[in-house]
Amino acid sequence: ICNAIPPTSSLFLFSFLERIDQLRKPNMKYSFQIFSAALLVGNAFAFVPATARRGRSPSSAIRSTGMEWILDDVETAVSEAEQMIDTDGMETSEIKNNLLDLLPRMTGTTEEFREVEAYVNALEDRYSPMQTIDFLNLAMSGEWQLLFSTNLAGGPKPNFRLREMYQRVETDGFSGKVENQVLWDLADNDELNFDASGTFTAVCNYNINQGARMVMELDDHVIRLAKGSAVPKDVEGLVGMLHRAMPKELFDPNEHAMDTTWLDTDLRIVRMTGSRFEGVRNIFIRRGSMEINPTSDK
């Protein structure tokens, strides 16, 4: 589906599950794309929520967006993940550290993906939401670097790359602004030298009208060239490559909302809800809060 590009510093991991029922098969086929400061895209795969594991409503359980199938046997998929790793006896800090240690070193095995699922489900199960909007805004404000997503589409191109993706959250009571920004490079020549570069930003507004749910609305798309950059010959083509490379819910946030399912000083997990991206998970770390070492043996 996509080729792995060797990481150099901090990185993002992207996963795509070709068929959800393959969770139960040892030869499950999916692909992680690993590269320095790049990003995620595609069709939706949803983690099984903790509420479904405890016998409550599975309305947000594993399902697809834009595909024909829905996995009805939720408990079977979850039990396989939990058979491999038991988080009940772990401290919350241990679960979080294990997740952050695992993500940069993933090679795309079935076991690794199920570990991520188990850790995320465990954190979401133990999460106590902020009790006031002031505390929520204080914890949520700032810049968050995208580390992992369950949303993947197109693969890399030899003449185009993304070097970083982060989300800037600016709060103002029960509303605010979210900017999803990527740093891009384009080789707009026959020699494939990256001579054009800049930023692309999806500027969004949000309102909180139910608990901590952020209802998103796209305001604008902005492209800025870096100092000394060549001017791309085909701007429309550049936008098309950005659209294919970015997670669709971050490129165009209309018709969906974000639920915060884990939030502390340096880790943030959000779950998308809505007609197009139901159940997609994005995992962020606070920008600059930690150094990710994909070669660590720990």
Short mmCIF file of C-alpha atoms in Angstrom, two decimals:
data_model
loop_
_atom_site.label_atom_id
_atom_site.label_comp_id
_atom_site.label_asym_id
_atom_site.label_seq_id
_atom_site.Cartn_x
_atom_site.Cartn_y
_atom_site.Cartn_z
CA ILE A 1 0.00 0.00 0.00
CA CYS A 2 2.78 2.36 0.84
CA ASN A 3 6.54 2.18 1.14
CA ALA A 4 8.43 2.90 4.34
CA ILE A 5 10.79 5.85 4.28
CA PRO A 6 13.57 5.61 6.91
CA PRO A 7 12.95 7.95 9.85
CA THR A 8 15.49 10.58 10.86
CA SER A 9 14.07 12.29 13.93
CA SER A 10 10.56 12.54 15.31
CA LEU A 11 8.04 10.73 13.17
CA PHE A 12 4.45 9.78 12.58
CA LEU A 13 3.05 6.34 12.10
CA PHE A 14 0.15 5.60 9.85
CA SER A 15 -1.94 2.50 9.71
CA PHE A 16 -4.50 1.13 7.32
CA LEU A 17 -6.59 -1.96 7.96
CA GLU A 18 -7.64 -3.40 4.60
CA ARG A 19 -10.47 -5.46 6.09
CA ILE A 20 -11.64 -5.16 9.66
CA ASP A 21 -12.51 -8.84 9.96
CA GLN A 22 -8.83 -9.60 9.39
CA LEU A 23 -8.29 -8.61 13.02
CA ARG A 24 -9.09 -12.22 13.74
CA LYS A 25 -6.64 -13.69 11.22
CA PRO A 26 -2.90 -14.18 11.71
CA ASN A 27 -2.18 -13.02 8.16
CA MET A 28 -3.93 -9.67 8.54
CA LYS A 29 -2.65 -7.24 5.92
CA TYR A 30 -2.16 -3.60 6.75
CA SER A 31 0.65 -1.16 6.36
CA PHE A 32 2.40 1.35 8.56
CA GLN A 33 4.17 4.18 6.85
CA ILE A 34 7.02 5.54 8.94
CA PHE A 35 8.88 8.71 8.13
CA SER A 36 10.30 11.78 9.80
CA ALA A 37 7.72 14.44 10.60
CA ALA A 38 5.15 13.35 8.07
CA LEU A 39 1.53 12.24 8.34
CA LEU A 40 -1.54 10.09 7.97
CA VAL A 41 -4.43 9.62 5.62
CA GLY A 42 -7.37 7.49 4.39
CA ASN A 43 -10.39 5.36 5.20
CA ALA A 44 -11.52 4.96 8.79
CA PHE A 45 -10.78 2.23 11.29
CA ALA A 46 -12.16 2.65 14.81
CA PHE A 47 -10.83 1.22 18.03
CA VAL A 48 -13.36 -0.69 20.07
CA PRO A 49 -14.46 1.61 22.90
CA ALA A 50 -14.11 0.55 26.51
CA THR A 51 -17.87 0.87 26.98
CA ALA A 52 -18.44 -1.92 24.46
CA ARG A 53 -16.03 -4.16 26.36
CA ARG A 54 -18.08 -3.73 29.51
CA GLY A 55 -21.30 -4.66 27.77
CA ARG A 56 -22.56 -1.13 27.19
CA SER A 57 -23.70 0.36 23.93
CA PRO A 58 -21.32 -0.52 21.05
CA SER A 59 -22.59 2.35 18.95
CA SER A 60 -19.05 3.63 18.44
CA ALA A 61 -17.49 0.20 18.03
CA ILE A 62 -15.34 -0.91 15.12
CA ARG A 63 -16.97 0.19 11.89
CA SER A 64 -15.93 1.63 8.55
CA THR A 65 -16.55 5.00 6.96
CA GLY A 66 -17.04 4.90 3.20
CA MET A 67 -16.78 1.11 3.07
CA GLU A 68 -19.44 -1.58 2.90
CA TRP A 69 -18.59 -3.61 5.96
CA ILE A 70 -19.25 -3.29 9.67
CA LEU A 71 -17.71 -5.63 12.20
CA ASP A 72 -20.53 -7.03 14.30
CA ASP A 73 -18.41 -9.37 16.37
CA VAL A 74 -16.88 -6.61 18.49
CA GLU A 75 -16.02 -8.73 21.50
CA THR A 76 -14.06 -11.24 19.43
CA ALA A 77 -11.79 -8.52 18.03
CA VAL A 78 -11.21 -6.99 21.44
CA SER A 79 -10.52 -10.29 23.16
CA GLU A 80 -7.73 -11.06 20.70
CA ALA A 81 -6.01 -7.76 21.53
CA GLU A 82 -6.45 -8.33 25.24
CA GLN A 83 -5.19 -11.91 25.10
CA MET A 84 -1.82 -10.61 24.01
CA ILE A 85 -1.49 -7.86 26.60
CA ASP A 86 -3.25 -7.49 29.92
CA THR A 87 -3.46 -3.86 31.01
CA ASP A 88 -5.63 -4.42 34.08
CA GLY A 89 -2.62 -4.84 36.36
CA MET A 90 -0.72 -1.86 34.95
CA GLU A 91 -0.51 1.62 36.35
CA THR A 92 -1.89 4.28 34.05
CA SER A 93 1.54 5.88 33.72
CA GLU A 94 2.99 2.53 32.63
CA ILE A 95 0.32 2.13 29.94
CA LYS A 96 1.00 5.62 28.63
CA ASN A 97 4.78 5.14 28.61
CA ASN A 98 4.46 1.79 26.87
CA LEU A 99 2.29 3.37 24.17
CA LEU A 100 4.71 6.24 23.58
CA ASP A 101 7.64 3.85 23.54
CA LEU A 102 5.95 1.49 21.08
CA LEU A 103 4.64 3.91 18.44
CA PRO A 104 7.98 5.17 17.05
CA ARG A 105 9.41 1.65 16.81
CA MET A 106 6.51 -0.11 15.08
CA THR A 107 7.33 -2.27 12.08
CA GLY A 108 3.74 -3.05 11.11
CA THR A 109 3.14 -6.44 12.74
CA THR A 110 -0.30 -7.58 13.82
CA GLU A 111 0.87 -7.85 17.42
CA GLU A 112 2.09 -4.25 17.50
CA PHE A 113 -1.16 -2.90 16.16
CA ARG A 114 -3.14 -4.86 18.73
CA GLU A 115 -0.86 -3.56 21.47
CA VAL A 116 -1.65 0.00 20.40
CA GLU A 117 -5.34 -0.82 20.43
CA ALA A 118 -5.11 -2.34 23.91
CA TYR A 119 -3.17 0.63 25.31
CA VAL A 120 -5.51 3.21 23.79
CA ASN A 121 -8.60 1.36 25.00
CA ALA A 122 -7.11 1.12 28.50
CA LEU A 123 -6.29 4.84 28.65
CA GLU A 124 -9.73 5.80 27.38
CA ASP A 125 -11.32 3.47 29.93
CA ARG A 126 -9.48 5.24 32.77
CA TYR A 127 -9.86 8.79 31.53
CA SER A 128 -11.67 11.26 33.77
CA PRO A 129 -12.83 14.22 31.67
CA MET A 130 -12.08 17.76 32.74
CA GLN A 131 -14.89 19.03 34.95
CA THR A 132 -14.90 22.66 33.82
CA ILE A 133 -14.39 24.39 30.50
CA ASP A 134 -11.55 26.45 31.98
CA PHE A 135 -9.56 23.35 32.93
CA LEU A 136 -10.27 21.77 29.55
CA ASN A 137 -9.12 24.86 27.67
CA LEU A 138 -5.99 25.17 29.79
CA ALA A 139 -4.99 21.57 29.10
CA MET A 140 -5.97 21.58 25.42
CA SER A 141 -4.47 24.90 24.28
CA GLY A 142 -1.21 24.93 22.37
CA GLU A 143 0.47 22.99 19.58
CA TRP A 144 0.09 19.23 19.26
CA GLN A 145 2.26 17.11 16.98
CA LEU A 146 0.50 14.26 15.21
CA LEU A 147 2.03 10.92 16.20
CA PHE A 148 -0.41 8.24 15.04
CA SER A 149 -3.71 7.87 13.23
CA THR A 150 -6.04 5.05 12.22
CA ASN A 151 -6.77 6.95 9.01
CA LEU A 152 -4.70 6.17 5.91
CA ALA A 153 -5.08 6.62 2.16
CA GLY A 154 -2.44 7.39 -0.48
CA GLY A 155 1.22 6.50 -0.33
CA PRO A 156 4.30 8.72 -0.78
CA LYS A 157 5.37 10.27 -4.08
CA PRO A 158 8.99 10.70 -5.20
CA ASN A 159 8.49 14.42 -5.86
CA PHE A 160 6.43 15.31 -2.80
CA ARG A 161 6.90 14.88 0.94
CA LEU A 162 5.50 16.09 4.24
CA ARG A 163 8.01 16.91 6.93
CA GLU A 164 5.77 17.68 9.87
CA MET A 165 2.14 17.90 10.85
CA TYR A 166 0.75 19.53 13.93
CA GLN A 167 -2.47 20.95 15.28
CA ARG A 168 -2.68 24.34 16.96
CA VAL A 169 -5.60 24.81 19.36
CA GLU A 170 -6.67 28.31 20.41
CA THR A 171 -9.48 28.36 22.97
CA ASP A 172 -12.04 31.03 23.84
CA GLY A 173 -14.60 29.73 26.28
CA PHE A 174 -16.94 27.32 24.50
CA SER A 175 -15.50 28.14 21.08
CA GLY A 176 -12.14 28.59 19.47
CA LYS A 177 -9.90 27.91 16.49
CA VAL A 178 -8.04 24.82 15.34
CA GLU A 179 -5.31 25.01 12.70
CA ASN A 180 -4.09 21.80 11.09
CA GLN A 181 -0.73 22.63 9.56
CA VAL A 182 1.74 20.61 7.49
CA LEU A 183 5.24 21.45 6.26
CA TRP A 184 5.66 20.27 2.66
CA ASP A 185 8.43 19.96 0.06
CA LEU A 186 7.92 19.66 -3.69
CA ALA A 187 10.42 18.66 -6.36
CA ASP A 188 9.02 20.72 -9.21
CA ASN A 189 11.73 19.83 -11.73
CA ASP A 190 13.03 16.92 -13.79
CA GLU A 191 16.00 16.33 -11.45
CA LEU A 192 13.64 15.71 -8.48
CA ASN A 193 15.39 18.32 -6.36
CA PHE A 194 13.07 19.69 -3.69
CA ASP A 195 13.12 23.32 -4.74
CA ALA A 196 9.66 24.37 -3.51
CA SER A 197 8.57 24.22 0.11
CA GLY A 198 6.18 25.87 2.51
CA THR A 199 3.23 25.32 4.81
CA PHE A 200 -0.37 24.35 4.24
CA THR A 201 -2.96 25.17 6.89
CA ALA A 202 -6.58 24.15 7.26
CA VAL A 203 -8.05 26.89 9.43
CA CYS A 204 -11.09 25.70 11.37
CA ASN A 205 -13.52 27.10 13.91
CA TYR A 206 -15.15 25.00 16.59
CA ASN A 207 -17.93 25.20 19.15
CA ILE A 208 -18.46 23.02 22.21
CA ASN A 209 -22.13 22.23 22.58
CA GLN A 210 -22.21 18.81 24.25
CA GLY A 211 -19.82 17.94 27.05
CA ALA A 212 -16.35 18.44 25.56
CA ARG A 213 -17.33 17.64 21.96
CA MET A 214 -15.79 20.09 19.50
CA VAL A 215 -18.02 20.60 16.47
CA MET A 216 -15.74 21.60 13.60
CA GLU A 217 -16.25 23.98 10.69
CA LEU A 218 -13.72 24.75 7.96
CA ASP A 219 -12.93 28.43 7.58
CA ASP A 220 -10.09 28.54 5.03
CA HIS A 221 -7.17 26.76 3.39
CA VAL A 222 -3.91 28.72 3.32
CA ILE A 223 -0.67 27.95 1.42
CA ARG A 224 2.47 29.91 2.29
CA LEU A 225 5.82 29.51 0.55
CA ALA A 226 9.01 29.30 2.57
CA LYS A 227 11.66 31.98 2.17
CA GLY A 228 13.65 31.30 -0.99
CA SER A 229 11.21 28.71 -2.28
CA ALA A 230 10.48 28.32 -5.96
CA VAL A 231 6.88 28.99 -6.97
CA PRO A 232 5.11 25.72 -7.81
CA LYS A 233 4.14 25.48 -11.47
CA ASP A 234 0.86 23.72 -10.71
CA VAL A 235 -0.73 25.05 -7.52
CA GLU A 236 -3.92 23.08 -8.10
CA GLY A 237 -1.85 19.91 -8.42
CA LEU A 238 -0.03 20.75 -5.18
CA VAL A 239 -3.36 21.11 -3.36
CA GLY A 240 -4.40 17.73 -4.76
CA MET A 241 -1.26 16.07 -3.38
CA LEU A 242 -1.85 17.70 0.00
CA HIS A 243 -5.43 16.48 0.01
CA ARG A 244 -4.35 12.92 -0.74
CA ALA A 245 -1.57 13.00 1.86
CA MET A 246 -3.42 14.55 4.80
CA PRO A 247 -6.00 12.74 6.89
CA LYS A 248 -9.29 13.72 5.34
CA GLU A 249 -10.81 14.78 8.65
CA LEU A 250 -7.94 17.24 9.14
CA PHE A 251 -7.95 18.57 5.57
CA ASP A 252 -11.73 19.11 5.56
CA PRO A 253 -13.25 19.03 9.07
CA ASN A 254 -16.81 19.84 8.01
CA GLU A 255 -19.56 17.46 9.13
CA HIS A 256 -17.63 15.99 12.01
CA ALA A 257 -16.71 16.66 15.61
CA MET A 258 -13.83 15.71 17.92
CA ASP A 259 -14.25 14.00 21.29
CA THR A 260 -11.29 14.16 23.66
CA THR A 261 -10.82 10.61 24.98
CA TRP A 262 -7.49 11.23 26.77
CA LEU A 263 -5.77 14.46 27.74
CA ASP A 264 -2.89 15.25 30.05
CA THR A 265 0.10 17.59 29.92
CA ASP A 266 1.79 15.94 26.92
CA LEU A 267 -0.52 13.28 25.42
CA ARG A 268 -3.85 13.85 23.69
CA ILE A 269 -6.11 11.28 22.05
CA VAL A 270 -9.16 12.38 20.07
CA ARG A 271 -11.95 10.36 18.55
CA MET A 272 -13.75 11.63 15.47
CA THR A 273 -17.50 11.40 15.30
CA GLY A 274 -19.80 12.21 12.42
CA SER A 275 -21.14 10.87 9.17
CA ARG A 276 -17.78 10.53 7.41
CA PHE A 277 -15.12 9.75 10.03
CA GLU A 278 -16.90 7.96 12.85
CA GLY A 279 -14.46 6.28 15.24
CA VAL A 280 -11.17 7.51 13.72
CA ARG A 281 -8.50 8.01 16.40
CA ASN A 282 -5.68 10.56 16.25
CA ILE A 283 -2.89 10.52 18.82
CA PHE A 284 -0.97 13.74 19.50
CA ILE A 285 1.93 14.69 21.71
CA ARG A 286 2.51 18.24 22.83
CA ARG A 287 4.90 19.78 20.35
CA GLY A 288 8.41 19.88 21.77
CA SER A 289 7.49 17.93 24.91
CA MET A 290 9.54 14.85 24.14
CA GLU A 291 12.13 13.43 21.78
CA ILE A 292 11.05 10.34 19.89
CA ASN A 293 13.79 7.82 19.18
CA PRO A 294 12.67 5.18 16.65
CA THR A 295 15.90 3.19 17.15
CA SER A 296 15.44 2.71 20.89
CA ASP A 297 15.63 -0.89 22.09
CA LYS A 298 13.59 -0.17 25.21
#
